[in-house]
Amino acid sequence: MASKKLSRATKLVVLPRTAPVAHERVVLPVSERRLSFGDKWSYAPAPEAHNYIQLKPRYQLFIGGKFVAPRSGKYFDSINPATEEKLAEIAEADARDVDLAVKSARRAYKNVWSKMAGRERGKFLYRIARIIQEKSRELAVLETMDGGKTIKESRDIDLPLVAAHFFYYAGWADKLEYAFPGRAAQPLGVAGQIIPWNFPLLMAAWKLAPALACGNTCVLKPAETTSITAMHLAEIFQEAGLPDGVVNIVTGAGETGKALVDHSDVNKIAFTGSTSVGKLLTQAVAGTKKKLTLELGGKAANIIFEDAAIDQAVEGIISGIYFNQGHVCCAGSRLLVQEGVFPAVIRKLRDRIATLRIGNPLDKNTDIGAINSRMQLDKICELVDSGLKQGAELVQSNAKLPAKGYWYPPSFFTGVTASHRIAQEEIFGPVLSVMTFRTPEEAIERANNTPYGLSAGIWTDKGSKIFKIISKLRAGVVWANTYNKFDPTSPFGGYKESGFGREGGRHGLLPYVTLTAP
Ligand code: NAD
């Protein structure tokens, strides 16, 4: 029965397209069952309330513990990607503002923070963590409105992890001598921290919490499409009584980030973002004494062996690439399936993506929210077109997309070869590239065959196989029979073009200290 369905489906060859067209979709009518599945199982709307959210019309820079207007006098709009409505104006910091922020951080470092006992620094971090917990519902709604991710994700994953990171590093602040036995850990000074749009608050927590715990002061630059929650975090710092200047936040795009990287009085640059910008930063700090850590892109392989629990594996694949709009550096964007179970996996994947609900990210039943920006949507469309042009076959859910906003339906490619761009480049959208393999050796070779090395997943019934395979995968994180699980105690980071340095866990303290003899 399964093979009959599959052969019927594979006769439906994808329509070739010549140019990338945003919003135009190639929908394969796979089977009658699939087409009607979504309607049958649709739920009544369950929107999260957001009428109590108090957005400011304008968000200023946060320098020296105060909200200040930018020297440039310029502002840019922050858009809700699910509605294309303007949410607020955000200050655009130029080099003069960045200079003020760095000077403020330096003053706070010299006069207050580096002199404070670890247990006192820890108290501030605990206080911040608790206030984040208290405000987590409001922050989750803001995160969803500004970035387009589902409320399920911001409420159940992002915010609990944000608080957990502050709690975790609060605990280390007075225990650095135990983190590095036999060595004395000295703070570096001022850390410039640049973050992307996919986990705005969580990336801020990953950077700020360990830096502060170690006694550094910070200048944070959020991504230009998702700055709002960082400014609400600044209010939390005020409420927690964090001394002025210990954290400064400058908003803006690449030029603002560049001014921070080029500033001569910054001791450390911590960057999370694209590999192309990461390479620019490596050149910019070369020849200086600045320390650098880079958390960059990925093209993770999820490997399903014939002996895996297939339903469980498919569910892991779905949550690893679709539930987050594919906006995760460690998303399992390549699926390697052992040949014997390929038909079953494809059939289950087709059926499952047909049930995914795409739409209002504030609705608690929504599985897939909005793409973060038009630019990102265009990038996804361009890469999908390249897959079609290079001969891969596309299967796409025909779920109805909202008329306004930036959306991409859950999709996967079969007939992908290792040389296709969709097998090598980060799509950063809900699009999966499926390939097959016969032997474990072939799976390892295929999994490692990208410029990236951030993460991977393995699905098998055999513990021995897990240990054999993971030791040969060039990936910083490997999940076995699960995917995308995070915990502040676990280090995270990549190999090759996915960057260097680790965030999270005890390892996450190391980039923010110099170790000397006690
Ligand atoms: P991006 O590199 O375009 O931007 C990231 C940040 O860098 C933004 O704040 C941006 O304003 C800033 N920036 C841009 N140009 C700059 C320059 N010349 N100098 C200094 N700063 C500059 O990336 P993005 O599109 O915002 O984020 C998506 C990327 O981030 C993906 O490639 C994803 O894989 C990666 N990412 C990696 C991790 C990880 O932990 N490895 C986590 C999340 C995202």
PDB file of C-alpha atoms in Angstrom, residues 120-307:
ATOM      1  CA  GLU A 120      27.731  40.135  44.669  1.00  0.00           C
ATOM      2  CA  ARG A 121      27.810  39.892  40.875  1.00  0.00           C
ATOM      3  CA  GLY A 122      25.954  36.601  41.235  1.00  0.00           C
ATOM      4  CA  LYS A 123      23.191  38.298  43.212  1.00  0.00           C
ATOM      5  CA  PHE A 124      22.529  40.703  40.335  1.00  0.00           C
ATOM      6  CA  LEU A 125      22.362  37.810  37.877  1.00  0.00           C
ATOM      7  CA  TYR A 126      19.924  35.895  40.111  1.00  0.00           C
ATOM      8  CA  ARG A 127      17.787  39.003  40.379  1.00  0.00           C
ATOM      9  CA  ILE A 128      17.769  39.470  36.601  1.00  0.00           C
ATOM     10  CA  ALA A 129      16.829  35.788  36.122  1.00  0.00           C
ATOM     11  CA  ARG A 130      13.920  36.088  38.529  1.00  0.00           C
ATOM     12  CA  ILE A 131      12.548  39.246  36.899  1.00  0.00           C
ATOM     13  CA  ILE A 132      12.798  37.537  33.491  1.00  0.00           C
ATOM     14  CA  GLN A 133      10.735  34.664  34.888  1.00  0.00           C
ATOM     15  CA  GLU A 134       8.136  37.078  36.235  1.00  0.00           C
ATOM     16  CA  LYS A 135       7.864  38.851  32.880  1.00  0.00           C
ATOM     17  CA  SER A 136       8.310  35.809  30.706  1.00  0.00           C
ATOM     18  CA  ARG A 137       4.801  35.770  29.223  1.00  0.00           C
ATOM     19  CA  GLU A 138       5.055  39.402  28.155  1.00  0.00           C
ATOM     20  CA  LEU A 139       8.577  38.908  26.781  1.00  0.00           C
ATOM     21  CA  ALA A 140       7.474  35.799  24.854  1.00  0.00           C
ATOM     22  CA  VAL A 141       4.628  37.714  23.216  1.00  0.00           C
ATOM     23  CA  LEU A 142       6.992  40.549  22.295  1.00  0.00           C
ATOM     24  CA  GLU A 143       9.507  38.078  20.867  1.00  0.00           C
ATOM     25  CA  THR A 144       6.797  36.522  18.725  1.00  0.00           C
ATOM     26  CA  MET A 145       5.448  39.873  17.518  1.00  0.00           C
ATOM     27  CA  ASP A 146       8.870  41.230  16.611  1.00  0.00           C
ATOM     28  CA  GLY A 147      10.455  38.083  15.144  1.00  0.00           C
ATOM     29  CA  GLY A 148       7.569  35.992  13.764  1.00  0.00           C
ATOM     30  CA  LYS A 149       8.358  32.808  15.712  1.00  0.00           C
ATOM     31  CA  THR A 150       5.461  30.875  17.192  1.00  0.00           C
ATOM     32  CA  ILE A 151       4.296  31.640  20.707  1.00  0.00           C
ATOM     33  CA  LYS A 152       4.751  27.907  21.426  1.00  0.00           C
ATOM     34  CA  GLU A 153       8.459  28.335  20.756  1.00  0.00           C
ATOM     35  CA  SER A 154       9.035  31.691  22.470  1.00  0.00           C
ATOM     36  CA  ARG A 155       6.916  30.737  25.510  1.00  0.00           C
ATOM     37  CA  ASP A 156       8.070  27.135  25.982  1.00  0.00           C
ATOM     38  CA  ILE A 157      11.646  27.199  24.706  1.00  0.00           C
ATOM     39  CA  ASP A 158      13.180  30.671  24.425  1.00  0.00           C
ATOM     40  CA  LEU A 159      12.057  32.308  27.656  1.00  0.00           C
ATOM     41  CA  PRO A 160      12.625  29.349  30.014  1.00  0.00           C
ATOM     42  CA  LEU A 161      16.123  28.999  28.560  1.00  0.00           C
ATOM     43  CA  VAL A 162      16.831  32.731  28.861  1.00  0.00           C
ATOM     44  CA  ALA A 163      16.054  32.648  32.592  1.00  0.00           C
ATOM     45  CA  ALA A 164      17.914  29.344  32.995  1.00  0.00           C
ATOM     46  CA  HIS A 165      21.096  30.829  31.482  1.00  0.00           C
ATOM     47  CA  PHE A 166      21.083  33.759  33.919  1.00  0.00           C
ATOM     48  CA  PHE A 167      20.410  31.388  36.842  1.00  0.00           C
ATOM     49  CA  TYR A 168      23.121  28.995  35.727  1.00  0.00           C
ATOM     50  CA  TYR A 169      25.861  31.620  35.288  1.00  0.00           C
ATOM     51  CA  ALA A 170      24.777  33.403  38.473  1.00  0.00           C
ATOM     52  CA  GLY A 171      25.870  30.198  40.184  1.00  0.00           C
ATOM     53  CA  TRP A 172      29.345  30.361  38.635  1.00  0.00           C
ATOM     54  CA  ALA A 173      30.059  34.009  39.541  1.00  0.00           C
ATOM     55  CA  ASP A 174      31.536  33.129  42.956  1.00  0.00           C
ATOM     56  CA  LYS A 175      32.936  29.748  41.934  1.00  0.00           C
ATOM     57  CA  LEU A 176      35.366  30.594  39.144  1.00  0.00           C
ATOM     58  CA  GLU A 177      38.241  29.065  41.132  1.00  0.00           C
ATOM     59  CA  TYR A 178      36.409  25.726  40.907  1.00  0.00           C
ATOM     60  CA  ALA A 179      35.701  26.161  37.188  1.00  0.00           C
ATOM     61  CA  PHE A 180      39.443  26.443  36.559  1.00  0.00           C
ATOM     62  CA  PRO A 181      41.184  24.538  39.372  1.00  0.00           C
ATOM     63  CA  GLY A 182      44.742  25.611  40.032  1.00  0.00           C
ATOM     64  CA  ARG A 183      44.380  28.762  37.898  1.00  0.00           C
ATOM     65  CA  ALA A 184      43.116  32.268  38.642  1.00  0.00           C
ATOM     66  CA  ALA A 185      40.449  33.575  36.247  1.00  0.00           C
ATOM     67  CA  GLN A 186      40.716  37.302  35.440  1.00  0.00           C
ATOM     68  CA  PRO A 187      38.025  39.134  33.460  1.00  0.00           C
ATOM     69  CA  LEU A 188      39.024  40.501  30.067  1.00  0.00           C
ATOM     70  CA  GLY A 189      37.460  43.969  30.300  1.00  0.00           C
ATOM     71  CA  VAL A 190      34.855  45.210  27.813  1.00  0.00           C
ATOM     72  CA  ALA A 191      33.086  42.618  25.653  1.00  0.00           C
ATOM     73  CA  GLY A 192      31.416  43.638  22.371  1.00  0.00           C
ATOM     74  CA  GLN A 193      28.627  41.160  21.639  1.00  0.00           C
ATOM     75  CA  ILE A 194      26.763  40.924  18.338  1.00  0.00           C
ATOM     76  CA  ILE A 195      23.737  38.661  17.959  1.00  0.00           C
ATOM     77  CA  PRO A 196      21.316  37.496  15.219  1.00  0.00           C
ATOM     78  CA  TRP A 197      17.525  37.585  14.891  1.00  0.00           C
ATOM     79  CA  ASN A 198      16.518  33.962  15.299  1.00  0.00           C
ATOM     80  CA  PHE A 199      16.710  33.773  19.130  1.00  0.00           C
ATOM     81  CA  PRO A 200      17.007  37.438  20.117  1.00  0.00           C
ATOM     82  CA  LEU A 201      16.681  37.167  23.899  1.00  0.00           C
ATOM     83  CA  LEU A 202      18.260  33.757  24.153  1.00  0.00           C
ATOM     84  CA  MET A 203      21.352  34.827  22.207  1.00  0.00           C
ATOM     85  CA  ALA A 204      21.575  37.909  24.438  1.00  0.00           C
ATOM     86  CA  ALA A 205      21.450  35.626  27.500  1.00  0.00           C
ATOM     87  CA  TRP A 206      24.062  33.261  26.039  1.00  0.00           C
ATOM     88  CA  LYS A 207      26.425  36.209  25.647  1.00  0.00           C
ATOM     89  CA  LEU A 208      25.677  38.467  28.616  1.00  0.00           C
ATOM     90  CA  ALA A 209      25.294  35.945  31.439  1.00  0.00           C
ATOM     91  CA  PRO A 210      28.767  34.299  31.273  1.00  0.00           C
ATOM     92  CA  ALA A 211      30.509  37.601  30.479  1.00  0.00           C
ATOM     93  CA  LEU A 212      28.961  39.314  33.513  1.00  0.00           C
ATOM     94  CA  ALA A 213      29.527  36.333  35.781  1.00  0.00           C
ATOM     95  CA  CYS A 214      33.245  36.515  34.978  1.00  0.00           C
ATOM     96  CA  GLY A 215      33.441  40.246  35.790  1.00  0.00           C
ATOM     97  CA  ASN A 216      33.382  41.777  32.295  1.00  0.00           C
ATOM     98  CA  THR A 217      31.165  44.646  31.192  1.00  0.00           C
ATOM     99  CA  CYS A 218      29.295  44.514  27.894  1.00  0.00           C
ATOM    100  CA  VAL A 219      28.157  46.393  24.819  1.00  0.00           C
ATOM    101  CA  LEU A 220      25.464  44.332  23.108  1.00  0.00           C
ATOM    102  CA  LYS A 221      24.248  44.846  19.565  1.00  0.00           C
ATOM    103  CA  PRO A 222      21.000  43.032  18.715  1.00  0.00           C
ATOM    104  CA  ALA A 223      19.958  42.244  15.137  1.00  0.00           C
ATOM    105  CA  GLU A 224      18.222  45.074  13.312  1.00  0.00           C
ATOM    106  CA  THR A 225      14.968  43.148  12.753  1.00  0.00           C
ATOM    107  CA  THR A 226      14.607  42.045  16.394  1.00  0.00           C
ATOM    108  CA  SER A 227      15.814  44.761  18.773  1.00  0.00           C
ATOM    109  CA  ILE A 228      12.679  45.297  20.841  1.00  0.00           C
ATOM    110  CA  THR A 229      13.078  42.556  23.439  1.00  0.00           C
ATOM    111  CA  ALA A 230      16.700  43.586  24.063  1.00  0.00           C
ATOM    112  CA  MET A 231      15.415  47.036  25.060  1.00  0.00           C
ATOM    113  CA  HIS A 232      12.886  45.449  27.423  1.00  0.00           C
ATOM    114  CA  LEU A 233      15.772  43.452  28.857  1.00  0.00           C
ATOM    115  CA  ALA A 234      17.512  46.790  29.472  1.00  0.00           C
ATOM    116  CA  GLU A 235      14.501  47.838  31.578  1.00  0.00           C
ATOM    117  CA  ILE A 236      14.934  44.623  33.556  1.00  0.00           C
ATOM    118  CA  PHE A 237      18.587  45.549  34.186  1.00  0.00           C
ATOM    119  CA  GLN A 238      17.396  48.895  35.551  1.00  0.00           C
ATOM    120  CA  GLU A 239      14.790  47.194  37.726  1.00  0.00           C
ATOM    121  CA  ALA A 240      17.417  44.768  39.050  1.00  0.00           C
ATOM    122  CA  GLY A 241      19.598  47.738  40.017  1.00  0.00           C
ATOM    123  CA  LEU A 242      22.482  46.596  37.818  1.00  0.00           C
ATOM    124  CA  PRO A 243      25.142  49.312  38.145  1.00  0.00           C
ATOM    125  CA  ASP A 244      25.071  51.855  35.310  1.00  0.00           C
ATOM    126  CA  GLY A 245      27.202  50.974  32.316  1.00  0.00           C
ATOM    127  CA  VAL A 246      27.686  47.291  33.152  1.00  0.00           C
ATOM    128  CA  VAL A 247      25.502  46.449  30.141  1.00  0.00           C
ATOM    129  CA  ASN A 248      25.012  48.900  27.271  1.00  0.00           C
ATOM    130  CA  ILE A 249      22.848  48.168  24.233  1.00  0.00           C
ATOM    131  CA  VAL A 250      23.369  49.796  20.853  1.00  0.00           C
ATOM    132  CA  THR A 251      20.868  49.109  18.074  1.00  0.00           C
ATOM    133  CA  GLY A 252      21.474  49.313  14.358  1.00  0.00           C
ATOM    134  CA  ALA A 253      22.531  47.159  11.422  1.00  0.00           C
ATOM    135  CA  GLY A 254      25.903  46.008  10.061  1.00  0.00           C
ATOM    136  CA  GLU A 255      27.557  49.456  10.278  1.00  0.00           C
ATOM    137  CA  THR A 256      26.811  49.648  14.007  1.00  0.00           C
ATOM    138  CA  GLY A 257      28.223  46.144  14.478  1.00  0.00           C
ATOM    139  CA  LYS A 258      31.306  47.074  12.489  1.00  0.00           C
ATOM    140  CA  ALA A 259      31.887  50.188  14.637  1.00  0.00           C
ATOM    141  CA  LEU A 260      31.796  47.967  17.726  1.00  0.00           C
ATOM    142  CA  VAL A 261      34.220  45.430  16.251  1.00  0.00           C
ATOM    143  CA  ASP A 262      36.614  48.184  15.133  1.00  0.00           C
ATOM    144  CA  HIS A 263      36.574  50.058  18.443  1.00  0.00           C
ATOM    145  CA  SER A 264      40.079  50.129  19.894  1.00  0.00           C
ATOM    146  CA  ASP A 265      38.995  49.829  23.543  1.00  0.00           C
ATOM    147  CA  VAL A 266      37.061  46.558  23.214  1.00  0.00           C
ATOM    148  CA  ASN A 267      38.870  43.499  24.602  1.00  0.00           C
ATOM    149  CA  LYS A 268      36.644  40.775  23.278  1.00  0.00           C
ATOM    150  CA  ILE A 269      34.231  40.255  20.386  1.00  0.00           C
ATOM    151  CA  ALA A 270      31.612  37.519  20.658  1.00  0.00           C
ATOM    152  CA  PHE A 271      29.598  37.075  17.477  1.00  0.00           C
ATOM    153  CA  THR A 272      26.689  34.875  16.478  1.00  0.00           C
ATOM    154  CA  GLY A 273      25.527  35.186  12.907  1.00  0.00           C
ATOM    155  CA  SER A 274      26.304  34.243   9.347  1.00  0.00           C
ATOM    156  CA  THR A 275      29.563  32.686   8.231  1.00  0.00           C
ATOM    157  CA  SER A 276      30.124  35.492   5.696  1.00  0.00           C
ATOM    158  CA  VAL A 277      30.021  38.204   8.395  1.00  0.00           C
ATOM    159  CA  GLY A 278      32.047  35.957  10.731  1.00  0.00           C
ATOM    160  CA  LYS A 279      34.833  35.903   8.127  1.00  0.00           C
ATOM    161  CA  LEU A 280      34.817  39.721   7.940  1.00  0.00           C
ATOM    162  CA  LEU A 281      35.148  39.892  11.719  1.00  0.00           C
ATOM    163  CA  THR A 282      38.091  37.488  11.691  1.00  0.00           C
ATOM    164  CA  GLN A 283      39.898  39.842   9.299  1.00  0.00           C
ATOM    165  CA  ALA A 284      38.922  42.909  11.347  1.00  0.00           C
ATOM    166  CA  VAL A 285      40.392  41.624  14.620  1.00  0.00           C
ATOM    167  CA  ALA A 286      43.487  40.030  13.054  1.00  0.00           C
ATOM    168  CA  GLY A 287      46.576  41.820  14.310  1.00  0.00           C
ATOM    169  CA  THR A 288      44.770  43.264  17.344  1.00  0.00           C
ATOM    170  CA  LYS A 289      44.760  41.896  20.887  1.00  0.00           C
ATOM    171  CA  LYS A 290      40.994  41.362  20.823  1.00  0.00           C
ATOM    172  CA  LYS A 291      39.779  37.892  21.652  1.00  0.00           C
ATOM    173  CA  LEU A 292      37.170  36.454  19.296  1.00  0.00           C
ATOM    174  CA  THR A 293      34.546  33.717  19.411  1.00  0.00           C
ATOM    175  CA  LEU A 294      32.316  32.912  16.448  1.00  0.00           C
ATOM    176  CA  GLU A 295      29.048  30.975  16.421  1.00  0.00           C
ATOM    177  CA  LEU A 296      28.169  30.752  12.744  1.00  0.00           C
ATOM    178  CA  GLY A 297      25.962  28.853  10.317  1.00  0.00           C
ATOM    179  CA  GLY A 298      25.271  25.150   9.956  1.00  0.00           C
ATOM    180  CA  LYS A 299      23.942  22.477   7.628  1.00  0.00           C
ATOM    181  CA  ALA A 300      23.178  19.706  10.080  1.00  0.00           C
ATOM    182  CA  ALA A 301      22.581  16.138   8.951  1.00  0.00           C
ATOM    183  CA  ASN A 302      19.940  14.034  10.658  1.00  0.00           C
ATOM    184  CA  ILE A 303      20.809  10.394   9.989  1.00  0.00           C
ATOM    185  CA  ILE A 304      18.034   7.782  10.144  1.00  0.00           C
ATOM    186  CA  PHE A 305      19.159   4.140  10.210  1.00  0.00           C
ATOM    187  CA  GLU A 306      16.898   1.241   9.255  1.00  0.00           C
ATOM    188  CA  ASP A 307      16.756   0.064  12.869  1.00  0.00           C
TER     189      ASP A 307
END
